[in-house]
């Protein structure tokens, strides 16, 4: 899990680090598991979604089509009966296979709700990003950093992550990606300067996944983790959990605890990114609760100003989103 903040010794911008430096992203531009559009992918339990190709957010999903992972509310939040289906606050992230799109669904979501989240993979974007004759213009002020980066994998990470972020922002604004100027706040939060400065952006990547959130109506933060990641709850409990969260997680069977802990952690990372705090935020001071439908909310947010959701993407990754509509986020103007 990588926050918008990062270790000072690594010259790669903090929000561009996700793949270990000794790993070069795959060169296959179309990995097999990404060739099927999201609305045709099989959910766990081998259930096929309907052939209706209307975007997911335009049709309510019956409860029996909710992925099995999401049927168990994260660590049995207060008031959540066993087996109830959590209600996602947002539609699942859009899959965009490359710089050429399709971007129509992203633009529709931004127009309708003010926000959108995109997911893709390194393999799908690597070749078109590196072969783009306009890469130098697209990277802008980061071109010298890209050319001088000491690690080949670091150069690829920088180029591809910036390309995905800029094209997603450009789709939301409906302007050419090369016209956007991407910068970073002191804590590492990516921001746009000049054209599109009011658009809030957030970036996360883990293993082969890249996800970008954009919002025209308030702060947004995204974070992702492999759903099968093995982590030590005992080692990280005091850093991530409030006392109440730790007790509820500890009471879960071990096979359920890791997934619930990852969901909680990514929600807190997404919230901290939306605030522009990154790893500077003490996660054990941020408490979450779940309502009767399994929807997460901040324990201290009695007015319900923030909205949260976690989705299982590509059947392998947890992508969490935090969003505050109607509130102006941090960033230069």
Short mmCIF file of C-alpha atoms in Angstrom, two decimals:
data_model
loop_
_atom_site.label_atom_id
_atom_site.label_comp_id
_atom_site.label_asym_id
_atom_site.label_seq_id
_atom_site.Cartn_x
_atom_site.Cartn_y
_atom_site.Cartn_z
CA UNK A 1 0.00 0.00 0.00
CA UNK A 2 1.55 3.29 -1.09
CA UNK A 3 0.31 6.64 0.07
CA UNK A 4 0.77 9.98 -1.65
CA UNK A 5 3.73 10.52 0.64
CA UNK A 6 6.95 8.56 0.22
CA UNK A 7 10.48 7.90 1.40
CA UNK A 8 12.83 10.82 0.69
CA UNK A 9 15.66 8.66 -0.69
CA UNK A 10 13.73 7.52 -3.76
CA UNK A 11 13.72 10.15 -6.55
CA UNK A 12 10.53 8.78 -8.06
CA UNK A 13 7.57 11.05 -7.13
CA UNK A 14 5.76 9.41 -4.17
CA UNK A 15 2.48 8.97 -5.99
CA UNK A 16 4.33 7.23 -8.86
CA UNK A 17 5.75 4.42 -6.73
CA UNK A 18 3.87 1.16 -6.57
CA UNK A 19 5.80 -1.57 -8.36
CA UNK A 20 9.08 -2.66 -6.68
CA UNK A 21 12.10 -1.19 -8.40
CA UNK A 22 13.43 -4.60 -9.41
CA UNK A 23 10.22 -5.43 -11.29
CA UNK A 24 9.69 -4.27 -14.86
CA UNK A 25 6.00 -4.04 -15.75
CA UNK A 26 4.88 -6.69 -18.22
CA UNK A 27 5.22 -5.85 -21.88
CA UNK A 28 2.15 -7.72 -23.09
CA UNK A 29 -0.13 -4.79 -23.94
CA UNK A 30 -3.25 -6.89 -23.46
CA UNK A 31 -3.01 -9.38 -20.57
CA UNK A 32 -5.60 -12.18 -20.98
CA UNK A 33 -7.51 -11.30 -17.83
CA UNK A 34 -7.99 -7.72 -19.09
CA UNK A 35 -9.38 -8.55 -22.51
CA UNK A 36 -12.93 -8.99 -21.30
CA UNK A 37 -14.77 -5.73 -20.53
CA UNK A 38 -15.79 -5.37 -16.87
CA UNK A 39 -19.49 -5.99 -17.47
CA UNK A 40 -18.68 -9.42 -18.95
CA UNK A 41 -16.20 -10.59 -16.31
CA UNK A 42 -17.28 -13.49 -14.15
CA UNK A 43 -17.95 -12.71 -10.53
CA UNK A 44 -16.84 -15.26 -7.91
CA UNK A 45 -19.02 -18.39 -7.69
CA UNK A 46 -18.92 -18.63 -11.54
CA UNK A 47 -21.99 -16.40 -11.98
CA UNK A 48 -22.14 -14.53 -15.27
CA UNK A 49 -23.47 -11.01 -15.28
CA UNK A 50 -26.35 -10.37 -17.70
CA UNK A 51 -25.56 -9.73 -21.33
CA UNK A 52 -27.22 -6.33 -21.03
CA UNK A 53 -24.41 -3.94 -21.87
CA UNK A 54 -25.83 -0.93 -20.12
CA UNK A 55 -23.18 0.58 -17.81
CA UNK A 56 -23.20 -0.96 -14.34
CA UNK A 57 -24.27 2.26 -12.67
CA UNK A 58 -27.40 2.38 -14.86
CA UNK A 59 -28.85 -0.88 -13.59
CA UNK A 60 -29.25 -2.12 -10.00
CA UNK A 61 -27.42 -5.40 -9.43
CA UNK A 62 -29.51 -8.12 -7.76
CA UNK A 63 -28.12 -9.25 -4.44
CA UNK A 64 -27.25 -12.70 -5.70
CA UNK A 65 -24.87 -11.12 -8.26
CA UNK A 66 -22.80 -9.29 -5.67
CA UNK A 67 -19.27 -10.78 -5.51
CA UNK A 68 -18.90 -13.19 -2.61
CA UNK A 69 -16.14 -11.05 -1.09
CA UNK A 70 -18.56 -8.16 -0.65
CA UNK A 71 -21.32 -10.19 0.98
CA UNK A 72 -19.56 -10.17 4.32
CA UNK A 73 -19.49 -6.63 5.71
CA UNK A 74 -15.99 -5.55 6.74
CA UNK A 75 -15.29 -7.06 10.16
CA UNK A 76 -18.97 -7.19 11.03
CA UNK A 77 -19.56 -3.50 11.45
CA UNK A 78 -22.06 -2.29 14.03
CA UNK A 79 -25.66 -3.14 13.14
CA UNK A 80 -24.77 -5.23 10.09
CA UNK A 81 -26.61 -8.58 10.12
CA UNK A 82 -24.63 -11.55 8.85
CA UNK A 83 -25.12 -12.12 5.13
CA UNK A 84 -26.57 -8.69 4.31
CA UNK A 85 -25.27 -7.19 1.06
CA UNK A 86 -23.36 -3.91 1.59
CA UNK A 87 -24.60 -1.08 -0.60
CA UNK A 88 -21.76 0.53 -2.57
CA UNK A 89 -21.74 4.32 -2.46
CA UNK A 90 -20.44 4.55 -6.03
CA UNK A 91 -20.45 2.48 -9.22
CA UNK A 92 -17.47 0.22 -9.82
CA UNK A 93 -14.41 1.84 -11.46
CA UNK A 94 -14.43 2.12 -15.26
CA UNK A 95 -11.97 -0.05 -17.18
CA UNK A 96 -10.01 1.89 -19.85
CA UNK A 97 -7.71 -0.25 -21.97
CA UNK A 98 -5.41 2.47 -23.29
CA UNK A 99 -4.93 6.13 -24.22
CA UNK A 100 -7.52 5.79 -27.01
CA UNK A 101 -10.19 4.81 -24.50
CA UNK A 102 -13.05 4.19 -24.52
CA UNK A 103 -13.58 7.36 -22.45
CA UNK A 104 -17.31 7.92 -22.99
CA UNK A 105 -18.35 6.26 -19.73
CA UNK A 106 -15.81 8.31 -17.76
CA UNK A 107 -17.12 11.52 -19.31
CA UNK A 108 -20.72 10.51 -18.61
CA UNK A 109 -19.98 9.84 -14.96
CA UNK A 110 -18.18 13.14 -14.51
CA UNK A 111 -21.07 14.98 -16.14
CA UNK A 112 -23.70 13.17 -14.07
CA UNK A 113 -22.04 12.88 -10.66
CA UNK A 114 -18.94 15.09 -10.84
CA UNK A 115 -16.51 12.22 -10.30
CA UNK A 116 -15.17 9.00 -11.81
CA UNK A 117 -12.56 6.32 -11.07
CA UNK A 118 -10.63 4.52 -13.82
CA UNK A 119 -8.68 1.28 -13.56
CA UNK A 120 -6.26 -0.34 -16.00
CA UNK A 121 -2.95 -2.26 -16.04
CA UNK A 122 0.66 -1.50 -16.78
CA UNK A 123 0.71 -3.98 -19.65
CA UNK A 124 -2.14 -2.31 -21.48
CA UNK A 125 -0.64 1.19 -21.35
CA UNK A 126 3.12 0.56 -21.44
CA UNK A 127 3.65 0.21 -25.19
CA UNK A 128 1.37 3.07 -26.32
CA UNK A 129 2.83 5.34 -23.64
CA UNK A 130 6.47 4.70 -24.58
CA UNK A 131 5.81 4.86 -28.34
CA UNK A 132 3.82 8.08 -28.09
CA UNK A 133 5.75 10.74 -30.06
CA UNK A 134 4.22 13.31 -27.73
CA UNK A 135 5.54 11.67 -24.54
CA UNK A 136 7.95 14.53 -23.85
CA UNK A 137 5.11 17.06 -24.05
CA UNK A 138 2.86 14.82 -21.98
CA UNK A 139 5.42 14.46 -19.17
CA UNK A 140 6.18 18.18 -19.24
CA UNK A 141 8.29 19.23 -16.26
CA UNK A 142 8.85 15.55 -15.40
CA UNK A 143 10.69 14.84 -18.66
CA UNK A 144 14.18 15.49 -17.14
CA UNK A 145 13.31 13.26 -14.18
CA UNK A 146 12.14 10.55 -16.56
CA UNK A 147 15.35 10.74 -18.61
CA UNK A 148 17.66 10.84 -15.60
CA UNK A 149 15.97 8.23 -13.41
CA UNK A 150 18.65 5.67 -12.41
CA UNK A 151 16.36 2.62 -12.54
CA UNK A 152 14.76 1.43 -15.80
CA UNK A 153 11.68 0.22 -13.92
CA UNK A 154 11.38 3.62 -12.26
CA UNK A 155 11.33 5.35 -15.65
CA UNK A 156 8.57 3.04 -16.85
CA UNK A 157 6.54 3.60 -13.68
CA UNK A 158 6.87 7.37 -14.01
CA UNK A 159 5.94 7.42 -17.69
CA UNK A 160 2.96 5.07 -17.53
CA UNK A 161 1.41 6.37 -14.29
CA UNK A 162 1.64 9.99 -15.49
CA UNK A 163 0.18 9.01 -18.85
CA UNK A 164 -2.82 7.27 -17.28
CA UNK A 165 -3.43 10.13 -14.85
CA UNK A 166 -3.20 12.85 -17.49
CA UNK A 167 -5.41 11.05 -20.00
CA UNK A 168 -8.03 10.40 -17.31
CA UNK A 169 -7.99 14.06 -16.28
CA UNK A 170 -8.12 15.12 -19.92
CA UNK A 171 -11.17 12.92 -20.52
CA UNK A 172 -12.92 14.48 -17.52
CA UNK A 173 -12.12 17.99 -18.76
CA UNK A 174 -12.52 17.06 -22.45
CA UNK A 175 -9.23 18.70 -23.42
CA UNK A 176 -6.00 17.28 -24.94
CA UNK A 177 -3.86 15.52 -22.33
CA UNK A 178 -0.73 17.40 -23.46
CA UNK A 179 -2.26 20.73 -22.37
CA UNK A 180 -2.37 19.72 -18.70
CA UNK A 181 0.36 20.62 -16.23
CA UNK A 182 0.74 18.08 -13.43
CA UNK A 183 2.49 19.04 -10.20
CA UNK A 184 2.65 17.78 -6.61
CA UNK A 185 1.97 19.33 -3.22
CA UNK A 186 4.64 19.02 -0.48
CA UNK A 187 2.98 15.86 0.88
CA UNK A 188 3.10 14.24 -2.55
CA UNK A 189 -0.53 14.78 -3.60
CA UNK A 190 -0.80 15.17 -7.41
CA UNK A 191 -2.52 18.36 -8.57
CA UNK A 192 -3.20 20.14 -11.84
CA UNK A 193 -1.98 23.69 -12.37
CA UNK A 194 -3.47 26.22 -14.71
CA UNK A 195 -5.96 24.53 -17.03
CA UNK A 196 -8.14 22.15 -15.02
CA UNK A 197 -6.83 23.33 -11.64
CA UNK A 198 -10.25 22.82 -10.07
CA UNK A 199 -10.24 19.12 -10.98
CA UNK A 200 -9.19 16.97 -8.01
CA UNK A 201 -7.06 13.91 -8.90
CA UNK A 202 -5.75 10.88 -7.04
CA UNK A 203 -3.48 8.04 -8.18
CA UNK A 204 -2.77 4.57 -6.82
CA UNK A 205 -1.00 1.51 -8.20
CA UNK A 206 -0.20 -1.94 -6.89
CA UNK A 207 1.27 -4.91 -8.77
CA UNK A 208 -0.14 -4.57 -12.31
CA UNK A 209 -3.09 -2.38 -11.41
CA UNK A 210 -3.31 1.40 -11.84
CA UNK A 211 -6.32 3.38 -10.63
CA UNK A 212 -7.03 7.10 -11.00
CA UNK A 213 -9.80 9.11 -9.39
CA UNK A 214 -10.98 12.49 -10.71
CA UNK A 215 -13.56 14.86 -9.26
CA UNK A 216 -14.93 18.24 -10.29
CA UNK A 217 -17.06 18.66 -7.17
CA UNK A 218 -14.81 17.89 -4.18
CA UNK A 219 -11.78 16.03 -2.84
CA UNK A 220 -11.27 12.43 -3.95
CA UNK A 221 -8.81 9.75 -2.87
CA UNK A 222 -8.23 6.22 -4.18
CA UNK A 223 -6.16 3.36 -2.85
CA UNK A 224 -5.71 -0.27 -3.92
CA UNK A 225 -4.30 -3.55 -2.66
CA UNK A 226 -4.22 -7.11 -4.01
CA UNK A 227 -7.20 -8.89 -2.43
CA UNK A 228 -5.04 -11.96 -1.78
CA UNK A 229 -2.23 -10.06 -0.09
CA UNK A 230 -1.00 -11.71 3.11
CA UNK A 231 -0.32 -9.20 5.86
CA UNK A 232 0.18 -9.42 9.61
CA UNK A 233 -2.78 -8.04 11.50
CA UNK A 234 -0.86 -8.32 14.77
CA UNK A 235 2.08 -6.28 13.43
CA UNK A 236 -0.03 -3.51 11.89
CA UNK A 237 -3.04 -3.38 14.20
CA UNK A 238 -1.83 -0.51 16.39
CA UNK A 239 -0.83 1.57 13.36
CA UNK A 240 -4.05 1.12 11.37
CA UNK A 241 -6.91 0.42 13.80
CA UNK A 242 -8.77 2.23 16.53
CA UNK A 243 -9.27 0.17 19.69
CA UNK A 244 -12.81 -0.69 18.65
CA UNK A 245 -11.80 -1.73 15.14
CA UNK A 246 -8.99 -3.89 16.52
CA UNK A 247 -11.37 -5.72 18.87
CA UNK A 248 -13.88 -6.41 16.09
CA UNK A 249 -11.19 -7.62 13.70
CA UNK A 250 -9.59 -9.83 16.35
CA UNK A 251 -12.96 -11.55 16.90
CA UNK A 252 -13.18 -12.61 13.23
CA UNK A 253 -11.98 -16.01 11.97
CA UNK A 254 -8.47 -15.68 10.58
CA UNK A 255 -9.57 -16.43 7.01
CA UNK A 256 -11.96 -13.44 7.11
CA UNK A 257 -9.77 -11.08 9.10
CA UNK A 258 -7.17 -10.33 6.41
CA UNK A 259 -9.70 -9.28 3.78
CA UNK A 260 -11.59 -7.13 6.27
CA UNK A 261 -8.34 -5.54 7.46
CA UNK A 262 -7.25 -4.77 3.89
CA UNK A 263 -10.59 -3.16 3.15
CA UNK A 264 -10.33 -1.00 6.27
CA UNK A 265 -6.73 -0.03 5.49
CA UNK A 266 -7.44 0.98 1.88
CA UNK A 267 -10.43 3.06 3.01
CA UNK A 268 -8.22 4.97 5.45
CA UNK A 269 -5.50 5.43 2.82
CA UNK A 270 -8.07 6.76 0.35
CA UNK A 271 -9.45 9.17 2.96
CA UNK A 272 -5.97 10.43 3.85
CA UNK A 273 -5.17 10.97 0.17
CA UNK A 274 -8.37 12.91 -0.34
CA UNK A 275 -7.33 15.19 2.51
CA UNK A 276 -3.84 15.54 1.01
CA UNK A 277 -2.22 14.02 4.12
CA UNK A 278 -0.90 10.72 2.78
CA UNK A 279 1.11 8.74 5.33
CA UNK A 280 1.34 11.75 7.63
CA UNK A 281 -2.16 10.95 8.88
CA UNK A 282 -2.30 8.71 11.97
CA UNK A 283 -4.68 5.97 10.85
CA UNK A 284 -5.39 4.74 14.37
CA UNK A 285 -7.10 8.11 14.99
CA UNK A 286 -9.51 7.60 12.04
CA UNK A 287 -12.47 5.42 12.98
CA UNK A 288 -14.88 3.73 10.57
CA UNK A 289 -18.30 2.25 11.15
CA UNK A 290 -20.66 0.31 8.89
CA UNK A 291 -24.41 0.90 8.74
CA UNK A 292 -27.13 -1.73 8.46
CA UNK A 293 -26.50 -2.16 4.71
CA UNK A 294 -22.74 -2.48 5.13
CA UNK A 295 -21.90 0.99 3.80
CA UNK A 296 -18.79 2.43 5.48
CA UNK A 297 -18.76 5.86 7.08
CA UNK A 298 -16.44 7.87 9.29
CA UNK A 299 -17.33 7.44 12.94
CA UNK A 300 -16.90 11.18 13.55
CA UNK A 301 -18.80 12.19 10.39
CA UNK A 302 -22.26 12.40 11.92
CA UNK A 303 -23.48 14.66 9.12
CA UNK A 304 -22.53 12.08 6.47
CA UNK A 305 -20.47 14.57 4.46
CA UNK A 306 -18.02 11.94 3.19
CA UNK A 307 -18.87 8.94 1.04
CA UNK A 308 -16.84 5.71 0.73
CA UNK A 309 -16.85 2.50 -1.27
CA UNK A 310 -14.65 -0.52 -1.91
CA UNK A 311 -14.87 -2.58 -5.10
CA UNK A 312 -13.30 -5.84 -6.18
CA UNK A 313 -11.62 -5.09 -9.54
CA UNK A 314 -10.47 -7.74 -12.02
CA UNK A 315 -11.42 -10.27 -9.31
CA UNK A 316 -7.97 -9.62 -7.78
CA UNK A 317 -7.73 -6.10 -6.38
CA UNK A 318 -9.52 -4.08 -3.73
CA UNK A 319 -9.99 -0.46 -4.85
CA UNK A 320 -11.31 1.94 -2.21
CA UNK A 321 -12.54 5.46 -2.82
CA UNK A 322 -13.17 8.42 -0.52
CA UNK A 323 -15.14 11.40 -1.82
CA UNK A 324 -16.42 14.65 -0.33
CA UNK A 325 -18.91 16.33 -2.68
CA UNK A 326 -19.19 20.09 -2.61
CA UNK A 327 -15.97 20.77 -0.70
CA UNK A 328 -12.98 22.45 -2.31
CA UNK A 329 -9.86 20.33 -1.94
CA UNK A 330 -6.21 21.29 -1.52
CA UNK A 331 -4.09 22.42 -4.41
CA UNK A 332 -2.67 25.41 -6.27
CA UNK A 333 -5.05 27.52 -8.32
#
